[in-house]
PDB file of N, CA and C in Angstrom:
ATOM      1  N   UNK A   1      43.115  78.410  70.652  1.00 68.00           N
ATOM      2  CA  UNK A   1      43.029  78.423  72.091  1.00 68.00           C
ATOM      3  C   UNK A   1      43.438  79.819  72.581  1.00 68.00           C
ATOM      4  N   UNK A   2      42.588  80.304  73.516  1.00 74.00           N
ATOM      5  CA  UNK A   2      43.217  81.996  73.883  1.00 74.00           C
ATOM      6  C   UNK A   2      43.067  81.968  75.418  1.00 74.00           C
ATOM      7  N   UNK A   3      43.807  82.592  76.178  1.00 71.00           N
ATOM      8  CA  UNK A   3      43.808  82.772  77.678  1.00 71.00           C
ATOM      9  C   UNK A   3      43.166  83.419  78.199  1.00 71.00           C
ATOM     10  N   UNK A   4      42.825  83.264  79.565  1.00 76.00           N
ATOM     11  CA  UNK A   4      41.313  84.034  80.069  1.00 76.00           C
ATOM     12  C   UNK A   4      42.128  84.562  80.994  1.00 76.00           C
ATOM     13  N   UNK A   5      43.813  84.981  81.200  1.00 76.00           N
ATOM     14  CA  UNK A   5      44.258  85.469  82.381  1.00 76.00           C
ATOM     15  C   UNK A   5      44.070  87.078  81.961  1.00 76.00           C
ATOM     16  N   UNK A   6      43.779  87.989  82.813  1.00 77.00           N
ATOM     17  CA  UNK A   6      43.316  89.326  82.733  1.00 77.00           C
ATOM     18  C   UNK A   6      45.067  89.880  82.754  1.00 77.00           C
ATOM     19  N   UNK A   7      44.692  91.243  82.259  1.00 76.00           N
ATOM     20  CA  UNK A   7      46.393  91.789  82.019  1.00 76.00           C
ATOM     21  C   UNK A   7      46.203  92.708  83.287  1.00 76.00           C
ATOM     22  N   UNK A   8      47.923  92.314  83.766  1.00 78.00           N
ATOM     23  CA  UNK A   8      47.911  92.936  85.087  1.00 78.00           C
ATOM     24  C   UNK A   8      48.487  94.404  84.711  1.00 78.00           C
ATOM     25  N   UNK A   9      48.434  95.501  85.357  1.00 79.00           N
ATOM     26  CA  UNK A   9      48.433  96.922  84.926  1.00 79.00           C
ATOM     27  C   UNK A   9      50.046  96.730  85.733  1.00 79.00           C
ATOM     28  N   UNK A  10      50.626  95.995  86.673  1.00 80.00           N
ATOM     29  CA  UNK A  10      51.535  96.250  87.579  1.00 80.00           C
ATOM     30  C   UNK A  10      53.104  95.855  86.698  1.00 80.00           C
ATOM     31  N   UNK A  11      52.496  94.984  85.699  1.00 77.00           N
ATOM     32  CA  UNK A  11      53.467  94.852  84.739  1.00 77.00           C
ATOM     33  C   UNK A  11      54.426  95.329  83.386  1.00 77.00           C
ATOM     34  N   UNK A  12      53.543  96.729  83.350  1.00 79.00           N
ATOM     35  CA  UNK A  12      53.953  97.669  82.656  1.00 79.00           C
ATOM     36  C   UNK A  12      54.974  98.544  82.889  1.00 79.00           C
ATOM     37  N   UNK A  13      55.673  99.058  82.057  1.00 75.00           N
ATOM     38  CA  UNK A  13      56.944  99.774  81.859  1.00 75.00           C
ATOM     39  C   UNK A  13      56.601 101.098  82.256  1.00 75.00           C
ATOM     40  N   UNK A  14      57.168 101.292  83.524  1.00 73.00           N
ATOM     41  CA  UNK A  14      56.614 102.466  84.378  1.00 73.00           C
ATOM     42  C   UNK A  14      57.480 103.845  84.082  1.00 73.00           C
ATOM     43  N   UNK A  15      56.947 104.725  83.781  1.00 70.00           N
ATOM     44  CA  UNK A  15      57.977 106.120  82.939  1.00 70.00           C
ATOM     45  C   UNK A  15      59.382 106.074  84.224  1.00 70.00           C
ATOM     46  N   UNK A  16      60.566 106.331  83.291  1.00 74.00           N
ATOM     47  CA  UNK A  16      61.714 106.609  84.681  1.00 74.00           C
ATOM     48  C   UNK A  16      61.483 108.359  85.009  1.00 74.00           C
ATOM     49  N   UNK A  17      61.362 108.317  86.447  1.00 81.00           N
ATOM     50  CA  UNK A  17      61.680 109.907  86.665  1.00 81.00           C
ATOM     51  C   UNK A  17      63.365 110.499  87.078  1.00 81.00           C
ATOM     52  N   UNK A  18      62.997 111.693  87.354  1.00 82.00           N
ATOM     53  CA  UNK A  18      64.002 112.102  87.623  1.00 82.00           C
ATOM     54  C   UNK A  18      65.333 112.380  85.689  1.00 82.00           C
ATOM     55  N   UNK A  19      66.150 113.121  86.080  1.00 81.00           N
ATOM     56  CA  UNK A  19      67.192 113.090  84.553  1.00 81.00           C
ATOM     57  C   UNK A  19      66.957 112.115  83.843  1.00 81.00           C
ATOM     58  N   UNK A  20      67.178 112.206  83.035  1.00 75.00           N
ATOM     59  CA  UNK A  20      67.658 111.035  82.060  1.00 75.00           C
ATOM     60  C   UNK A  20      68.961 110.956  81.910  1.00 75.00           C
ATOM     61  N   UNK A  21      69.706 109.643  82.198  1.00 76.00           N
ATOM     62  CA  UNK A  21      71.091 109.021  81.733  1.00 76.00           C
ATOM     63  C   UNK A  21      71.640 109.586  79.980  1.00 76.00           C
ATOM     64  N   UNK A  22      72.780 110.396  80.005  1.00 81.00           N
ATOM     65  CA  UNK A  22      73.144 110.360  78.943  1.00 81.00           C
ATOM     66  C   UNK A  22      74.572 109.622  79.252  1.00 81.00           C
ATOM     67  N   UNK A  23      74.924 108.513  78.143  1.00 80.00           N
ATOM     68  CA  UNK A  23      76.498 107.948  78.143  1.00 80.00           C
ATOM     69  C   UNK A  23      77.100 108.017  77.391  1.00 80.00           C
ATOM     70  N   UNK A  24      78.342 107.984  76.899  1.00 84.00           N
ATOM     71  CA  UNK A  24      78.647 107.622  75.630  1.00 84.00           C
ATOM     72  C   UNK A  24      79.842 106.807  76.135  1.00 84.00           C
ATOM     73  N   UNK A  25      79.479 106.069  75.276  1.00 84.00           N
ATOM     74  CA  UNK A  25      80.313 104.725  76.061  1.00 84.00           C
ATOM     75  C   UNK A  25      81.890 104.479  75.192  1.00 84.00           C
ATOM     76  N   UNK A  26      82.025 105.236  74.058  1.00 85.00           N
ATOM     77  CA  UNK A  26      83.440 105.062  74.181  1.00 85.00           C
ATOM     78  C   UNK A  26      84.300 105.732  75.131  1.00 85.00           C
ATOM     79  N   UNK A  27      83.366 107.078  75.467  1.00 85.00           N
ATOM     80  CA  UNK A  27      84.575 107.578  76.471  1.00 85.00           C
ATOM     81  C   UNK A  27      84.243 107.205  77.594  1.00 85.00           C
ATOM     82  N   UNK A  28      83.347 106.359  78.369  1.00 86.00           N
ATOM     83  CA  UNK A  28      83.061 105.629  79.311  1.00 86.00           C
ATOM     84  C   UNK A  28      83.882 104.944  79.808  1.00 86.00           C
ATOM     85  N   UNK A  29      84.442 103.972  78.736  1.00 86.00           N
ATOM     86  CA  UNK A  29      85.325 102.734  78.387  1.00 86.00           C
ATOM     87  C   UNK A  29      86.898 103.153  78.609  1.00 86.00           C
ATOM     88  N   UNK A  30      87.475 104.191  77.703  1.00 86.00           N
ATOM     89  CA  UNK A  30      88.318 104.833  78.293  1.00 86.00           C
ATOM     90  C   UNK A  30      89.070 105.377  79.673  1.00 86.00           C
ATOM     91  N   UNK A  31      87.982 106.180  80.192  1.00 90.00           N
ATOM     92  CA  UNK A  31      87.985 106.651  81.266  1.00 90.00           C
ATOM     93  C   UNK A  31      87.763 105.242  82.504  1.00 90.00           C
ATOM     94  N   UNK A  32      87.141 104.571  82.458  1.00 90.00           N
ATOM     95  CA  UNK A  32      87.263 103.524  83.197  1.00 90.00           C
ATOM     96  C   UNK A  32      88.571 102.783  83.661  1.00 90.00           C
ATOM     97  N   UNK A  33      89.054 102.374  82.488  1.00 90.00           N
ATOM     98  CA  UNK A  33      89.941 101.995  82.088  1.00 90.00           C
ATOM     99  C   UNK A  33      91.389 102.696  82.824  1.00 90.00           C
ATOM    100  N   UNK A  34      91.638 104.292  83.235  1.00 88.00           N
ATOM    101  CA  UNK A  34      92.225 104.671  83.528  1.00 88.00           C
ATOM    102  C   UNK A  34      92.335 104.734  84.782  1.00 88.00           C
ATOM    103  N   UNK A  35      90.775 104.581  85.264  1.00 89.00           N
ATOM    104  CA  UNK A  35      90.424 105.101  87.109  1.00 89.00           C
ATOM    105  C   UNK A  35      90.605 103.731  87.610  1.00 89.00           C
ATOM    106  N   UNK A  36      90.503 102.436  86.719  1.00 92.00           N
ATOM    107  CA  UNK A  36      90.980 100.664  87.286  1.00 92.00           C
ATOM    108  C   UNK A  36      92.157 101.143  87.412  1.00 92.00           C
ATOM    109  N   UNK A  37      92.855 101.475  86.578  1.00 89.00           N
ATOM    110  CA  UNK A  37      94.573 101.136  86.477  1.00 89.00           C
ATOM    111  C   UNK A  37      95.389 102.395  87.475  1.00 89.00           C
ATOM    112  N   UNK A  38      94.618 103.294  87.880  1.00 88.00           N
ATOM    113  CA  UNK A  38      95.100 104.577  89.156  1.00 88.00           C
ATOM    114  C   UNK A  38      95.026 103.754  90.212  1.00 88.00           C
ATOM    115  N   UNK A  39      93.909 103.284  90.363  1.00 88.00           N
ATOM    116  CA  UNK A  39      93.494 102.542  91.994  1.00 88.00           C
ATOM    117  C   UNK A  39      94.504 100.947  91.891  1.00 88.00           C
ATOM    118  N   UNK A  40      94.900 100.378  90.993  1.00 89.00           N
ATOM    119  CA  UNK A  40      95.545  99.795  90.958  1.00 89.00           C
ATOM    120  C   UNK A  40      97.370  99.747  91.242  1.00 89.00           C
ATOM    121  N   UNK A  41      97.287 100.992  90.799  1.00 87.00           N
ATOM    122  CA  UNK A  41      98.077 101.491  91.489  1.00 87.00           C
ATOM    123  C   UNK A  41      98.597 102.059  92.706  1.00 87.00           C
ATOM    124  N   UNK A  42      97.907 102.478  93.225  1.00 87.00           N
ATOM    125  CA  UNK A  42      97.433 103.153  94.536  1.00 87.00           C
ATOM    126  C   UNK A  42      97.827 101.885  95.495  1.00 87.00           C
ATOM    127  N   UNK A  43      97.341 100.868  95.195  1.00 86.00           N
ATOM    128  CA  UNK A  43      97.116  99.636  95.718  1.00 86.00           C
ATOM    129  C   UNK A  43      98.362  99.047  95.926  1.00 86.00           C
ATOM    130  N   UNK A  44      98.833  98.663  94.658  1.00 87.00           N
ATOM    131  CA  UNK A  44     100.019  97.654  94.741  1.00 87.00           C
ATOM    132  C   UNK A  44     101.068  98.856  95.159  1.00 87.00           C
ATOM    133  N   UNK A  45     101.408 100.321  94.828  1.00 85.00           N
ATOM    134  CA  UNK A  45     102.455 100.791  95.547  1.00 85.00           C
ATOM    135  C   UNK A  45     102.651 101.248  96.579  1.00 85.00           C
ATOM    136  N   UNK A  46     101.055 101.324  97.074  1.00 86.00           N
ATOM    137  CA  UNK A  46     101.424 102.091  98.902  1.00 86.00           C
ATOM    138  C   UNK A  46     100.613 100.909  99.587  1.00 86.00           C
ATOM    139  N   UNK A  47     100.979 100.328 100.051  1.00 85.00           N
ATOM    140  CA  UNK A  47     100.605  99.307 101.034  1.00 85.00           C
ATOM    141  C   UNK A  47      99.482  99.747 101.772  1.00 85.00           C
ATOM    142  N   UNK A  48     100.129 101.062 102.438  1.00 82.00           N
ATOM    143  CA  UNK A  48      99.532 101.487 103.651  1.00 82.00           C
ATOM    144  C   UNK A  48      97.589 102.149 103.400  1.00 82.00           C
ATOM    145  N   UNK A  49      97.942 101.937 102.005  1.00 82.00           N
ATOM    146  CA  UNK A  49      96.712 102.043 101.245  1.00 82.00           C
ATOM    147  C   UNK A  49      95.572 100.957 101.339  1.00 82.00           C
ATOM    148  N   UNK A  50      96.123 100.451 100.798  1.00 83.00           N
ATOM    149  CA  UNK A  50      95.386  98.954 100.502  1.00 83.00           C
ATOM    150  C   UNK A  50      94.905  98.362 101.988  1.00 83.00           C
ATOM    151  N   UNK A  51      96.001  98.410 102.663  1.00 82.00           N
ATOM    152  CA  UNK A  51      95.990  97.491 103.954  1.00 82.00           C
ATOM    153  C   UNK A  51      94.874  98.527 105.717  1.00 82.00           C
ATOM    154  N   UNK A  52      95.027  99.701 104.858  1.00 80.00           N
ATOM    155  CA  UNK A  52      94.500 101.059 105.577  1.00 80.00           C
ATOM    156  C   UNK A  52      94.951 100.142 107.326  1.00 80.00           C
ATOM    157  N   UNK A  53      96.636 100.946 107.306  1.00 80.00           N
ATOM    158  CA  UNK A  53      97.497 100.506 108.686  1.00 80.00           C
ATOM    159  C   UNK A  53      97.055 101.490 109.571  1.00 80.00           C
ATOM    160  N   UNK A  54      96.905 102.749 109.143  1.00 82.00           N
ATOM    161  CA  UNK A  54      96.640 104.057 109.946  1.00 82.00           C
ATOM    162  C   UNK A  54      95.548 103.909 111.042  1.00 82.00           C
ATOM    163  N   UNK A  55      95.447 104.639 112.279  1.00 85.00           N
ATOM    164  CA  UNK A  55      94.565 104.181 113.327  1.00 85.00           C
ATOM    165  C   UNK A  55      93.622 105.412 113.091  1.00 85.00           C
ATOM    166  N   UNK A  56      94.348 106.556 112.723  1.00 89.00           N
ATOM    167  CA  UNK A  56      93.151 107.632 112.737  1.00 89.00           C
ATOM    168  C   UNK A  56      92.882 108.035 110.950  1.00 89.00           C
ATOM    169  N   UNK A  57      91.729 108.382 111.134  1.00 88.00           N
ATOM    170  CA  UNK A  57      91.136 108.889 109.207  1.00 88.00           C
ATOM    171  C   UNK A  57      92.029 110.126 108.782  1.00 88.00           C
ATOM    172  N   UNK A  58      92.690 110.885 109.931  1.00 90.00           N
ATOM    173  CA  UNK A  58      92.542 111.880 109.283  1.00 90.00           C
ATOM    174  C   UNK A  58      94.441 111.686 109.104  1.00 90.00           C
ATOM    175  N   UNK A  59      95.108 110.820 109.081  1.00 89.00           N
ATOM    176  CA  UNK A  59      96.516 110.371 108.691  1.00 89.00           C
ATOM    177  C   UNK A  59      96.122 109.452 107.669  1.00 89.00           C
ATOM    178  N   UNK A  60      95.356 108.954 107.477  1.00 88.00           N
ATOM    179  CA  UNK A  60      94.904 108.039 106.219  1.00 88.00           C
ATOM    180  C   UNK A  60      94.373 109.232 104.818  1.00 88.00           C
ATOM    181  N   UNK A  61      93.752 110.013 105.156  1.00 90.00           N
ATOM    182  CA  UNK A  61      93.114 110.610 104.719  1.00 90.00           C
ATOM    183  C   UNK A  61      94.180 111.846 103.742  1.00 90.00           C
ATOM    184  N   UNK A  62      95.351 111.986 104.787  1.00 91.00           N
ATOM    185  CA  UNK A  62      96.413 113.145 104.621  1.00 91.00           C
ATOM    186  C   UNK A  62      97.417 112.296 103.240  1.00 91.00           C
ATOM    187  N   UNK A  63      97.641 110.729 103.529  1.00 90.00           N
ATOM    188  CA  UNK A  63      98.455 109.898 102.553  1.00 90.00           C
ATOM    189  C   UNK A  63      97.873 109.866 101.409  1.00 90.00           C
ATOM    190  N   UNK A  64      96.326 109.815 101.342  1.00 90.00           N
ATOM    191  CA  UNK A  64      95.579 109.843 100.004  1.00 90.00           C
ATOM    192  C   UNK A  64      96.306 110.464  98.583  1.00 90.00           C
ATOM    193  N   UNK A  65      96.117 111.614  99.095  1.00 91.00           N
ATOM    194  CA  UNK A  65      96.455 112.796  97.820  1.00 91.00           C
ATOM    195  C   UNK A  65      98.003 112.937  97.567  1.00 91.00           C
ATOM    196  N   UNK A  66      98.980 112.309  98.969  1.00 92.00           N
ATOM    197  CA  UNK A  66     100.563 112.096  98.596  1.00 92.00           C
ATOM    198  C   UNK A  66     100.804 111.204  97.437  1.00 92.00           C
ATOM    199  N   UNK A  67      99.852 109.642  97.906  1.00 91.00           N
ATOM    200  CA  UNK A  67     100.044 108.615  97.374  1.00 91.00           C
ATOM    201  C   UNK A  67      99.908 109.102  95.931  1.00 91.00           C
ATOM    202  N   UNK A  68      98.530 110.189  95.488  1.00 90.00           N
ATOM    203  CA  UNK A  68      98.083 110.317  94.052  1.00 90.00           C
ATOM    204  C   UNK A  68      99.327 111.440  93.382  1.00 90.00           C
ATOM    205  N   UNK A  69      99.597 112.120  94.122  1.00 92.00           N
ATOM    206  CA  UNK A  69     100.711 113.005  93.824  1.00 92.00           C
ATOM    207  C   UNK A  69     101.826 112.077  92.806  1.00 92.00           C
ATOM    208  N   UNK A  70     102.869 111.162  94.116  1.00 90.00           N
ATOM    209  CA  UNK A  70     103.574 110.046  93.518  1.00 90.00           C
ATOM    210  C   UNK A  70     102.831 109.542  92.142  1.00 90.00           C
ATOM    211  N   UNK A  71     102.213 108.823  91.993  1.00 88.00           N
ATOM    212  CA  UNK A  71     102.061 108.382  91.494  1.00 88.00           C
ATOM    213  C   UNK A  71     101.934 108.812  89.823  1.00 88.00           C
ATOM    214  N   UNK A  72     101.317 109.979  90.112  1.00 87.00           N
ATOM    215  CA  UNK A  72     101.309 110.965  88.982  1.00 87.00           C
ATOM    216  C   UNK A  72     102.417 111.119  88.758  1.00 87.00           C
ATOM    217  N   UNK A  73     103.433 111.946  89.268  1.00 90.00           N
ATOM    218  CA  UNK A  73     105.225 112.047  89.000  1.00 90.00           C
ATOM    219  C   UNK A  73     105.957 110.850  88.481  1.00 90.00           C
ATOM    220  N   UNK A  74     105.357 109.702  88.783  1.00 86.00           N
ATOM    221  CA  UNK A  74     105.765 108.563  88.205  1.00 86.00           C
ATOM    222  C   UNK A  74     105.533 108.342  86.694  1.00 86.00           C
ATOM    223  N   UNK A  75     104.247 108.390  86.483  1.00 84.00           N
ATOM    224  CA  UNK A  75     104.044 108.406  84.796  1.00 84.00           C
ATOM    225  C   UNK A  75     104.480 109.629  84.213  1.00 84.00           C
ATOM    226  N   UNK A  76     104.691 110.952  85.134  1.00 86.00           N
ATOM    227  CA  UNK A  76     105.154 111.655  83.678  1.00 86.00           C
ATOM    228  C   UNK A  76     106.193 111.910  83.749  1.00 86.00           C
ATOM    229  N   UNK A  77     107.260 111.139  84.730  1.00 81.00           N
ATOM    230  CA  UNK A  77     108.890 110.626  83.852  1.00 81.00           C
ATOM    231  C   UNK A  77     108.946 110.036  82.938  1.00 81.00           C
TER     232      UNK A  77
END
């Protein structure tokens, strides 16, 4: 028995443009791994983070890089 449905051209694997993706996924995995557990941090120790209390961006914006500062000084005690 063989099918009389015609092959649709729209179903073909269309070239990707633009770069091509290079990964390497152990250091993917790694690095992931580190940027979860920063923002996790970020999170659970400055409130004012998480909860974004500030009325203007640019006092939110100024705590950002304090918060990452701390936080950094923290792990390399």
């Amino acid at each position: 028995m063989q099918t009389h449905i015609p092959h649709n051209k729209r179903n073909e694997q269309q070239p990707q443009r633009g770069r091509p993706t290079q990964l390497d996924r152990s250091t993917y995995r790694s690095l992931r791994s580190r940027v979860e557990r920063f923002f996790g941090w970020l999170k659970t120790g400055f409130r004012r983070l998480a909860l974004r209390w500030e009325r203007l961006s640019v006092t939110f914006l100024g705590f950002v890089p304090l918060a990452c500062i701390l936080v950094h000084k923290r792990v390399l005690r």
